[in-house]
Coordinates of C-alpha atoms and ligand atoms in Angstrom, one line a residue:
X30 CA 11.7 -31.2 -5.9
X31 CA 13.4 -28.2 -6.9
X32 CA 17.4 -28.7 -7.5
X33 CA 19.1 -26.7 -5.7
X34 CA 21.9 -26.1 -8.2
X35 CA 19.3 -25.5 -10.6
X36 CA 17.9 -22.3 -8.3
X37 CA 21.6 -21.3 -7.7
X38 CA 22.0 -21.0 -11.3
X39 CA 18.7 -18.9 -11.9
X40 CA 19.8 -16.8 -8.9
X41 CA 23.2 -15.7 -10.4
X42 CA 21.9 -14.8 -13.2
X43 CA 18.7 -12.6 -12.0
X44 CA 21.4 -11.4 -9.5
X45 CA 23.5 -9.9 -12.5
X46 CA 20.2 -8.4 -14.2
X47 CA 19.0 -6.7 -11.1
X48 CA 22.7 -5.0 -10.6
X49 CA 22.6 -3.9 -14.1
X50 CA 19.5 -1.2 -13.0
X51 CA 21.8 -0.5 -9.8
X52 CA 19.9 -2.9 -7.4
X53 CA 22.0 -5.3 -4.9
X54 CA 20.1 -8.8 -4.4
X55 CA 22.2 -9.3 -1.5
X56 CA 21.1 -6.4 0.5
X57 CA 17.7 -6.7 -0.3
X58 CA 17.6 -10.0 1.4
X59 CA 19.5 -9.2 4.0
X60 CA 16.7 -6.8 4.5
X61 CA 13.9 -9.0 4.3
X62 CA 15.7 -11.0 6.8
X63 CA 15.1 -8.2 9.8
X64 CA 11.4 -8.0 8.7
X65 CA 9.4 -9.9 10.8
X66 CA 6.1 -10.2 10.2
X67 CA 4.0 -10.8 13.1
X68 CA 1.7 -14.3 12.7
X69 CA -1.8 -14.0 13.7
X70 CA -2.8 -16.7 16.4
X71 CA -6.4 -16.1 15.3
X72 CA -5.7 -17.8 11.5
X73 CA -5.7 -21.4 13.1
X74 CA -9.1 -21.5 14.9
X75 CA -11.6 -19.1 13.1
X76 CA -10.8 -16.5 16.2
X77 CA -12.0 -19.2 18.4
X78 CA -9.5 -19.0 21.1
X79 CA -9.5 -20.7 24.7
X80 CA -12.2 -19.4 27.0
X81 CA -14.8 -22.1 26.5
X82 CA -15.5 -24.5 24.0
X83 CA -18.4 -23.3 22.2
X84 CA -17.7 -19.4 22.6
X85 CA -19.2 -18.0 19.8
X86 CA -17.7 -15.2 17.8
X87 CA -19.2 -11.4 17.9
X88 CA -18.5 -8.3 17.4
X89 CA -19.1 -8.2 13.1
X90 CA -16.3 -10.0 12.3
X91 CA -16.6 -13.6 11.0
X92 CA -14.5 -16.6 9.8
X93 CA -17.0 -18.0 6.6
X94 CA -16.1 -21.5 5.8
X95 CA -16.3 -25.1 7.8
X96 CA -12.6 -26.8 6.3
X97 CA -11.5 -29.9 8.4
X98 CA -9.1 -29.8 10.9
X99 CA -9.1 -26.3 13.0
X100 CA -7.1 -26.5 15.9
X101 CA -9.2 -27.4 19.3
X102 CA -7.1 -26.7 21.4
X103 CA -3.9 -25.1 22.9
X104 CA -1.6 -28.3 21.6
X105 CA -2.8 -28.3 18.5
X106 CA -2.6 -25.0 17.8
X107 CA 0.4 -24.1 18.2
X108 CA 1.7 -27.0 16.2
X109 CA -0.6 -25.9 13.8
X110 CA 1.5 -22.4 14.1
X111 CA 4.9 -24.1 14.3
X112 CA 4.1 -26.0 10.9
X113 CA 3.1 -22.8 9.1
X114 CA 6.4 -21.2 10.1
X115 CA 8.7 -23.6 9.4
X116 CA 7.6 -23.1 5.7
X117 CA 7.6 -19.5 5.5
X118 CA 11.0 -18.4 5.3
X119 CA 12.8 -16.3 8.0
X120 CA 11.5 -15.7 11.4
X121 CA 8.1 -14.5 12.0
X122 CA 6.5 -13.4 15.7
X123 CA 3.3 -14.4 17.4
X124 CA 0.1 -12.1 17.5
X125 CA -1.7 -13.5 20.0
X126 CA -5.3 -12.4 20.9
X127 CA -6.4 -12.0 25.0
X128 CA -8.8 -15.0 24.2
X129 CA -6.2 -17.9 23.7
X130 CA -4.9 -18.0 27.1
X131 CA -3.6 -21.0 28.7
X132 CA -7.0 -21.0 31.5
X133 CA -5.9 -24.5 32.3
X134 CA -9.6 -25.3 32.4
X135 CA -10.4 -22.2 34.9
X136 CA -13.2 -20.1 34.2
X137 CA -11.2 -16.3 34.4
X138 CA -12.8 -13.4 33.2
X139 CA -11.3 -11.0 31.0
X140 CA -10.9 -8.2 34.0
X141 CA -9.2 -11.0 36.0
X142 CA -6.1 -12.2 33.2
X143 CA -2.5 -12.2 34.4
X144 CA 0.5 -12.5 33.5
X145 CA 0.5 -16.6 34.3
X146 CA -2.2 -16.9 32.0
X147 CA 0.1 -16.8 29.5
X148 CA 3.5 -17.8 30.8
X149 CA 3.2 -20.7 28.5
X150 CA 3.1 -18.6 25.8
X151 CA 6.0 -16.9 26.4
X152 CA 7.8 -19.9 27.3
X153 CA 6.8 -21.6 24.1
X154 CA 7.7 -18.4 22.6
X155 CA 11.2 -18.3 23.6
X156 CA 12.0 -21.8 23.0
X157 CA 11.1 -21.1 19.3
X158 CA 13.2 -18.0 19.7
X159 CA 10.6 -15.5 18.4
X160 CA 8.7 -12.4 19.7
X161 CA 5.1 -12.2 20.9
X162 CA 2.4 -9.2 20.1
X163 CA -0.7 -9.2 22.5
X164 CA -4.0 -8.1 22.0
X165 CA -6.8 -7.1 24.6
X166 CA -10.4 -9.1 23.6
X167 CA -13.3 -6.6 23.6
X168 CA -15.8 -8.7 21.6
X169 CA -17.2 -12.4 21.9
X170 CA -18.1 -11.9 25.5
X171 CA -21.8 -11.2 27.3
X172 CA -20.8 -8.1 28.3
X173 CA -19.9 -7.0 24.1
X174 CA -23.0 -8.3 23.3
X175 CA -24.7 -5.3 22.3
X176 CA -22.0 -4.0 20.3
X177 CA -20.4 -1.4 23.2
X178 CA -17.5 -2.0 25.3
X179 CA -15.1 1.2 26.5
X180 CA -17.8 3.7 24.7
X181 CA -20.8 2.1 26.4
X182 CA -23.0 4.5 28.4
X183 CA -23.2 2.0 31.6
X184 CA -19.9 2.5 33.5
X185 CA -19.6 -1.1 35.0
X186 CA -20.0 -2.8 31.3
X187 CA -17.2 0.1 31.0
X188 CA -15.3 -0.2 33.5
X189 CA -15.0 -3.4 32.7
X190 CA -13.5 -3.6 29.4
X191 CA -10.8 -0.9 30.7
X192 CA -9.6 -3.0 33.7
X193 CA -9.0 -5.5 30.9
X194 CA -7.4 -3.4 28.7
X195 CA -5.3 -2.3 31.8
X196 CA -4.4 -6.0 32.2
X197 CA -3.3 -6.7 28.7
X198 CA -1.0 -3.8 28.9
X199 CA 0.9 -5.3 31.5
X200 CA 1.1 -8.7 30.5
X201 CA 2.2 -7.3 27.0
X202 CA 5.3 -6.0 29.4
X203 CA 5.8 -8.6 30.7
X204 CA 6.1 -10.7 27.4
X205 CA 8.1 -8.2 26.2
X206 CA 10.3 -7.9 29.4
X207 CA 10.9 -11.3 29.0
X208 CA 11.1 -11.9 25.5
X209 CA 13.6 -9.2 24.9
X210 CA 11.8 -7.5 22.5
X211 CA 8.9 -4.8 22.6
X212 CA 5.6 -6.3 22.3
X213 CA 3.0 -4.4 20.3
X214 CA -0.3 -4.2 22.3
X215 CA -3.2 -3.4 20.3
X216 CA -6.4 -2.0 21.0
X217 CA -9.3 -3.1 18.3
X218 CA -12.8 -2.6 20.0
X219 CA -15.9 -3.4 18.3
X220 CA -18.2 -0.6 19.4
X221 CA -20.7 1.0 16.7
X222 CA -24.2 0.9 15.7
X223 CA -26.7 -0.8 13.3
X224 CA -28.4 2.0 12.7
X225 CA -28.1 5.8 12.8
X226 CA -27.4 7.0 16.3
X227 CA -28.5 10.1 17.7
X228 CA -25.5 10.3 19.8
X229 CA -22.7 10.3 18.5
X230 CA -20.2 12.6 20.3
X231 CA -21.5 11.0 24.0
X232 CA -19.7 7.3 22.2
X233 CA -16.9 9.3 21.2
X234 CA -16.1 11.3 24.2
X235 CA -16.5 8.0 26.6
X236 CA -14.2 6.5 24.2
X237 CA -11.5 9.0 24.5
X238 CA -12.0 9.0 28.5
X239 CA -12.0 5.4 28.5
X240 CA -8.0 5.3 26.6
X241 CA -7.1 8.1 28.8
X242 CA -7.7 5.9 31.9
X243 CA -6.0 2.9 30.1
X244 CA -3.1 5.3 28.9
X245 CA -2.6 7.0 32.4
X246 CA -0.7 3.8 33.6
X247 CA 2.8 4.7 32.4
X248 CA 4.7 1.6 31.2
X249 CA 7.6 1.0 30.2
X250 CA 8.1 2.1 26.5
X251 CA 11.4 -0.5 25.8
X252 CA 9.1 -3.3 26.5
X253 CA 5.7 -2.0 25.2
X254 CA 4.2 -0.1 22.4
X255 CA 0.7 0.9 22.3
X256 CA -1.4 0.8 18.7
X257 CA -5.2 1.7 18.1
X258 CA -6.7 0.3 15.1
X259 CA -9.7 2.2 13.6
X260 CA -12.3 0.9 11.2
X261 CA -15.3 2.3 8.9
X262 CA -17.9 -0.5 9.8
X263 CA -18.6 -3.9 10.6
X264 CA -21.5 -6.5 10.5
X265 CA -24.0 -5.1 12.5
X266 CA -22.5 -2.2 12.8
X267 CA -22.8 -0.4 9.9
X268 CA -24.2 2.8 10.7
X269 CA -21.2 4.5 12.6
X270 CA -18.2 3.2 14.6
X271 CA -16.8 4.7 17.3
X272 CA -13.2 4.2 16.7
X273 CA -13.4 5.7 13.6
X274 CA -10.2 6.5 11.1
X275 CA -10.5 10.1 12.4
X276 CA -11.0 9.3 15.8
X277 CA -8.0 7.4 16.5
X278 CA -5.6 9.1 13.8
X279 CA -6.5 12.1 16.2
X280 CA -6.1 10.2 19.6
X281 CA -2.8 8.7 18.3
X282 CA -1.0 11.7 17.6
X283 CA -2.2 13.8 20.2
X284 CA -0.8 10.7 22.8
X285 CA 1.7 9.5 20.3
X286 CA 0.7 5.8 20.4
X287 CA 0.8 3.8 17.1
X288 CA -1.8 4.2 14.6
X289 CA -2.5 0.6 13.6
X290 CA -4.1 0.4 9.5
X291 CA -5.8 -2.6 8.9
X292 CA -6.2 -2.8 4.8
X293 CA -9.9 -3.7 5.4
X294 CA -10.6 -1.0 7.6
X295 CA -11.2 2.0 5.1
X296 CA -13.7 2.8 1.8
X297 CA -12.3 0.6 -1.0
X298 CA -10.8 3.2 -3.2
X299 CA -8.2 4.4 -0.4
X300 CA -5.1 2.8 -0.2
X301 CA -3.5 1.6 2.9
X302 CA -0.5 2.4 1.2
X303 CA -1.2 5.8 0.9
X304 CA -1.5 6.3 4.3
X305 CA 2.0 5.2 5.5
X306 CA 3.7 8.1 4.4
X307 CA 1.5 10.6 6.1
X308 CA 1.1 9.0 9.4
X309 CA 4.4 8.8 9.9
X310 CA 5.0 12.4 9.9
X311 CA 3.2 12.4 12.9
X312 CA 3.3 9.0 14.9
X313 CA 6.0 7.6 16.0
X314 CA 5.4 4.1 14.5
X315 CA 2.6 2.6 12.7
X316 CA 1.1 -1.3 13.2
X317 CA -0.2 -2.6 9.4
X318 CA -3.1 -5.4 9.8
X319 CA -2.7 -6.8 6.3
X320 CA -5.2 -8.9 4.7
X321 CA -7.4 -8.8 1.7
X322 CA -10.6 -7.2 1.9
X323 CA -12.8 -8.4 -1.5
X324 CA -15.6 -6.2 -2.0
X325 CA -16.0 -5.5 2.1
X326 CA -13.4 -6.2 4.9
X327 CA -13.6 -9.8 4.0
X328 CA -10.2 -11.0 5.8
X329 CA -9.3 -12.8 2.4
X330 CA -5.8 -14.8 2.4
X331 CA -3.1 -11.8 1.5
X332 CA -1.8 -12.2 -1.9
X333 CA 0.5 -10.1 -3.7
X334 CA -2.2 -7.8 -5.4
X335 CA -1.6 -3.9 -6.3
X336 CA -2.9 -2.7 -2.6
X337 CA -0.6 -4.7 -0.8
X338 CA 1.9 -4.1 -2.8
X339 CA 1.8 -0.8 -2.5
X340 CA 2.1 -1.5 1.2
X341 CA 5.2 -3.0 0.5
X342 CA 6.5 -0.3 -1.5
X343 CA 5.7 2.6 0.7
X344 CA 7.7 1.1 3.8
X345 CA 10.5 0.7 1.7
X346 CA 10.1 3.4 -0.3
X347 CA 9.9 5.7 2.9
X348 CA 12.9 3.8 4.3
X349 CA 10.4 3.1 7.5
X350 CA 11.5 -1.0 7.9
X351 CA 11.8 -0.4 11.2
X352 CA 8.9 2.4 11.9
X353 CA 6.4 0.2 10.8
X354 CA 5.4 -3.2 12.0
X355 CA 3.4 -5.7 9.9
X356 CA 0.6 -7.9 11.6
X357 CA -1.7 -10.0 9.4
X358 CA -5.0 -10.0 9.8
X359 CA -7.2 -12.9 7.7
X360 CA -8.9 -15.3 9.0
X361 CA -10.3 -18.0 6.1
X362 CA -11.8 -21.3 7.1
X363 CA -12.9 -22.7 3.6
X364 CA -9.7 -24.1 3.1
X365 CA -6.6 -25.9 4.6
X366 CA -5.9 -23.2 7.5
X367 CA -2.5 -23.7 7.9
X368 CA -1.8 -23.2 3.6
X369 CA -3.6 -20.6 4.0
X370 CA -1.4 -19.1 7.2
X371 CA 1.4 -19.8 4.7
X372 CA 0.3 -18.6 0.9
X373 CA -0.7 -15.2 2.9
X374 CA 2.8 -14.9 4.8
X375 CA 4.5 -16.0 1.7
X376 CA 2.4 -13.6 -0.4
X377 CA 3.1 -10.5 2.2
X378 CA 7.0 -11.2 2.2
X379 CA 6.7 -11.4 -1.1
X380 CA 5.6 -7.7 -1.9
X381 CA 8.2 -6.9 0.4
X382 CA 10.7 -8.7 -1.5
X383 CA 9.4 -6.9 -4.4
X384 CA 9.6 -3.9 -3.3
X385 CA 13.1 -4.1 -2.0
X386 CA 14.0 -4.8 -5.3
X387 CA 13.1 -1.5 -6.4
X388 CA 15.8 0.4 -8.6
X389 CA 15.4 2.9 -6.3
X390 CA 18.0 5.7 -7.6
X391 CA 16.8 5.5 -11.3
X392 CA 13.4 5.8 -10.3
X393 CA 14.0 8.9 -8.6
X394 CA 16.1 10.7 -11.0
X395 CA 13.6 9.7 -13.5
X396 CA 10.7 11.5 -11.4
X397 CA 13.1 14.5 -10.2
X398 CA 13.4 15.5 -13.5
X399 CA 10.5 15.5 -14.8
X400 CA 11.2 11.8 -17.1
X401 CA 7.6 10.3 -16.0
X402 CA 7.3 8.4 -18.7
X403 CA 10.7 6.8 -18.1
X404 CA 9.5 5.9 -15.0
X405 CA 6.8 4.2 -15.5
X406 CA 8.3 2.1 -18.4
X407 CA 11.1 1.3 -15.3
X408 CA 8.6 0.1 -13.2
X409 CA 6.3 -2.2 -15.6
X410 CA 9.8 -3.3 -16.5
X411 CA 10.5 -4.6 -13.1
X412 CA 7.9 -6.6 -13.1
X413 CA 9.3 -8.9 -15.8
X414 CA 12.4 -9.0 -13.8
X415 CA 13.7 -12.6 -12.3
X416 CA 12.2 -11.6 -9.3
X417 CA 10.8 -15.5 -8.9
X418 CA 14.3 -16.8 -8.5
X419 CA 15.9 -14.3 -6.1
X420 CA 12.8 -15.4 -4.2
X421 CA 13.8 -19.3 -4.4
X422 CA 17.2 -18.4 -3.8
X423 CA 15.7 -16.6 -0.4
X424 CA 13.6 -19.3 0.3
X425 CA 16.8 -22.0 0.1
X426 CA 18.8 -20.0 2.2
X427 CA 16.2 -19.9 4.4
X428 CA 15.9 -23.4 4.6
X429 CA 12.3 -23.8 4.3
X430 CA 10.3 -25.3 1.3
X431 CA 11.4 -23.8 -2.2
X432 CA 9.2 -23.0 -5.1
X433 CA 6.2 -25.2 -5.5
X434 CA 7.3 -27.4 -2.6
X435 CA 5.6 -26.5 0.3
X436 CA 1.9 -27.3 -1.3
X437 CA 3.2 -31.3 -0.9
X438 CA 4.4 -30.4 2.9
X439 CA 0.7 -29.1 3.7
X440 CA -0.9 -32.2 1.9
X441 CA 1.1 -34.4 4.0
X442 CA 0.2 -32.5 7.2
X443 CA -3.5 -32.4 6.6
X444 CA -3.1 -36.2 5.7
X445 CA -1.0 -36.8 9.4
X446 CA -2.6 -34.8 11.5
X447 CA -5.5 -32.5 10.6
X448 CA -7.4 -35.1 9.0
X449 CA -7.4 -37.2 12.5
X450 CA -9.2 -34.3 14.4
Ligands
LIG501 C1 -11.5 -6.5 13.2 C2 -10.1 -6.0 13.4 C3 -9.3 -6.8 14.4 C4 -9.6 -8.2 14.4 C5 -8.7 -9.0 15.3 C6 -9.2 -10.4 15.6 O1 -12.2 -5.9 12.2 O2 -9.5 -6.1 12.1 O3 -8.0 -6.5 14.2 O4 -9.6 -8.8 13.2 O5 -8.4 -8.3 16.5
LIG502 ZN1 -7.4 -5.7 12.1

């Protein structure tokens, strides 16, 4: 166990060293404080969800791995959810997917969800005191099975995925309404080809008609806020995507909806963090789906590595904490699901502890005039500050697991109660 005087100690003296360069400790945490991160439900259960008990998943995405213990059910997973964020420090929301609804046993269709389907939810939600993001499920379903949803060329299969889309809008009020707190709905659809298409712009162009129609409901904007997420390919579909990077950058800022970035949804050599700054010149807000992509958009466990770092620093350094909103998005089954829900939050908070950290001033001055090599010594420099204690210090505050401490807390809970599933 970590002593607590012992991290006090560390945490006066980093605190002296970081106000030295001109950075206060105090407000950075205060800062990290307001930053929720919103939770992926989808972590727990390999993006199994609630429908029916052998769904399988589609759509190119995949969890890889067969670790002990996934949730099975609407109990267990959201204990599994309450464990992981009692040992991640401050207050974190729930990203729920249109999939893990509480169906009570009742066959409902995704064009037939409401509201009550997910009072539950919500109630659960506010018990916890946190804040809910929704999403609308167009993949694992009979009717996504050949890989088109609001771009296919049959209007019923169509029409279909846009009177759920409609649906999740509203329920995504309505957890808002009564949560107190916008909820983020976000559209990801998994619509592309295996191989080269002839057709192209038809996709495209039923795409855009199919948003319009979902758009055209006007909804209230203090309890709602509408992302897209775009993405270069998947499994399956790796020929062409509909909902491409250019295709929804455009559709966002011509309807000012959020542009959500997901860091596995773009060639490796571009940086997610690159993109913050120029997106929000011309959307209002932007949604992040962090997670680690190695080699292709694996959904890796986030660790604090350069490209989420950079993440980290652009929010900050674009003073955007409240302009853009960070979801996770990894899903790993090869090991214990809930340390991995925790190492990934941990990791993300983190970077943004890192980079809130930042000397900002100095660094500025440095690069206004011209002093680049000062700079970069600055910055290698910071990382040899006592960043690690500030970081204990949060975590004690915080009142969750300090240090190495929450590795014992995840053995004990796969011993209690994962093990026995
Ligand atoms: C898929 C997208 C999408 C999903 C979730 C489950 O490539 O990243 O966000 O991961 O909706
Ligand atoms: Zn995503």
């Amino acid at each position: 166990m970590a002593k607590s005087e012992d991290i006090q100690k560390a945490f006066e003296l980093a605190k002296a060293q970081y106000a030295e360069l001109g950075v206060d400790v105090e407000e950075a945490m205060t800062k990290l404080e307001n930053f929720q991160i919103s939770l992926h439900c989808w972590q727990a259960d390999d993006v199994g969800g609630f429908e029916s008990p052998d769904a399988g998943l589609s759509g190119g995405i995949q969890a890889t791995g067969n670790y002990p213990g996934k949730a099975r059910n609407m109990e267990e997973h959201r204990k599994d959810v309450e464990k992981a964020m009692d040992l991640i420090p401050g207050k974190q929301r729930l990203n729920l997917h249109a999939i893990y609804g509480d169906f009570k046993g009742e066959v409902v269709d995704r064009d037939q969800i409401e509201t009550r389907h997910f009072q539950s939810w919500i109630d659960w939600a506010r018990d916890l005191g946190i804040g809910i993001d929704f999403n609308c499920t167009a993949f694992s379903h009979p009717k996504a099975d050949d890989n088109f949803t609001l771009s296919h060329k049959n209007k019923d299969i169509r029409d279909f995925w846009i009177e759920h889309t409609k649906r999740c809008r509203r329920i995504s009020v309505d957890m808002g309404k009564q949560l107190g707190t916008p909820c983020i709905h976000n559209i990801w659809i998994p619509d592309g080809s295996k191989d080269i298409p002839v057709d192209r712009y038809t996709h495209r162009a039923l795409l855009k008609d199919s948003l319009d129609q979902i758009f055209a409901e006007k909804l209230p904007a203090e309890h709602l806020k509408d992302a897209i997420e775009s993405k270069l390919f998947g499994i399956g579909v790796e020929s062409m995507t509909v909902g491409s990077a250019d295709f929804y950058l455009g559709y966002a800022i011509q309807n000012q909806t959020l542009i959500c970035l997901d860091s596995g949804h773009f060639h490796p050599t571009e940086q997610v963090g690159d993109k913050i700054s120029a997106c929000l010149l011309f959307v209002p807000e932007i949604l992040l789906h962090v997670t680690r992509p190695v080699r292709w958009d694996s959904d890796h466990v986030v660790t604090v590595n350069d490209d989420t770092l950079l993440i980290a620093q652009e929010i900050v350094r674009c003073d955007a904490l409240e302009r853009v909103h960070m979801g996770l998005d990894f899903f790993d089954a090869s090991i214990n699901r809930i340390g991995a829900y925790v190492v990934g939050t941990r990791a993300a908070l983190q970077t943004m502890l890192f980079a809130l950290l930042e000397p900002r001033k100095q660094l500025l001055e440095y690069e206004n005039n011209g002093q680049l090599f000062e700079r970069l010594a600055l910055l290698e420099l910071m990382k040899t500050k006592p960043f690690g204690a500030v970081w204990d210090s949060y975590c004690m505050q915080q009142d969750v697991p300090v240090s190495q401490d929450f590795i014992a807390e995840i053995q004990q809970y796969e011993k209690d109660v994962l093990s026995k599933r």
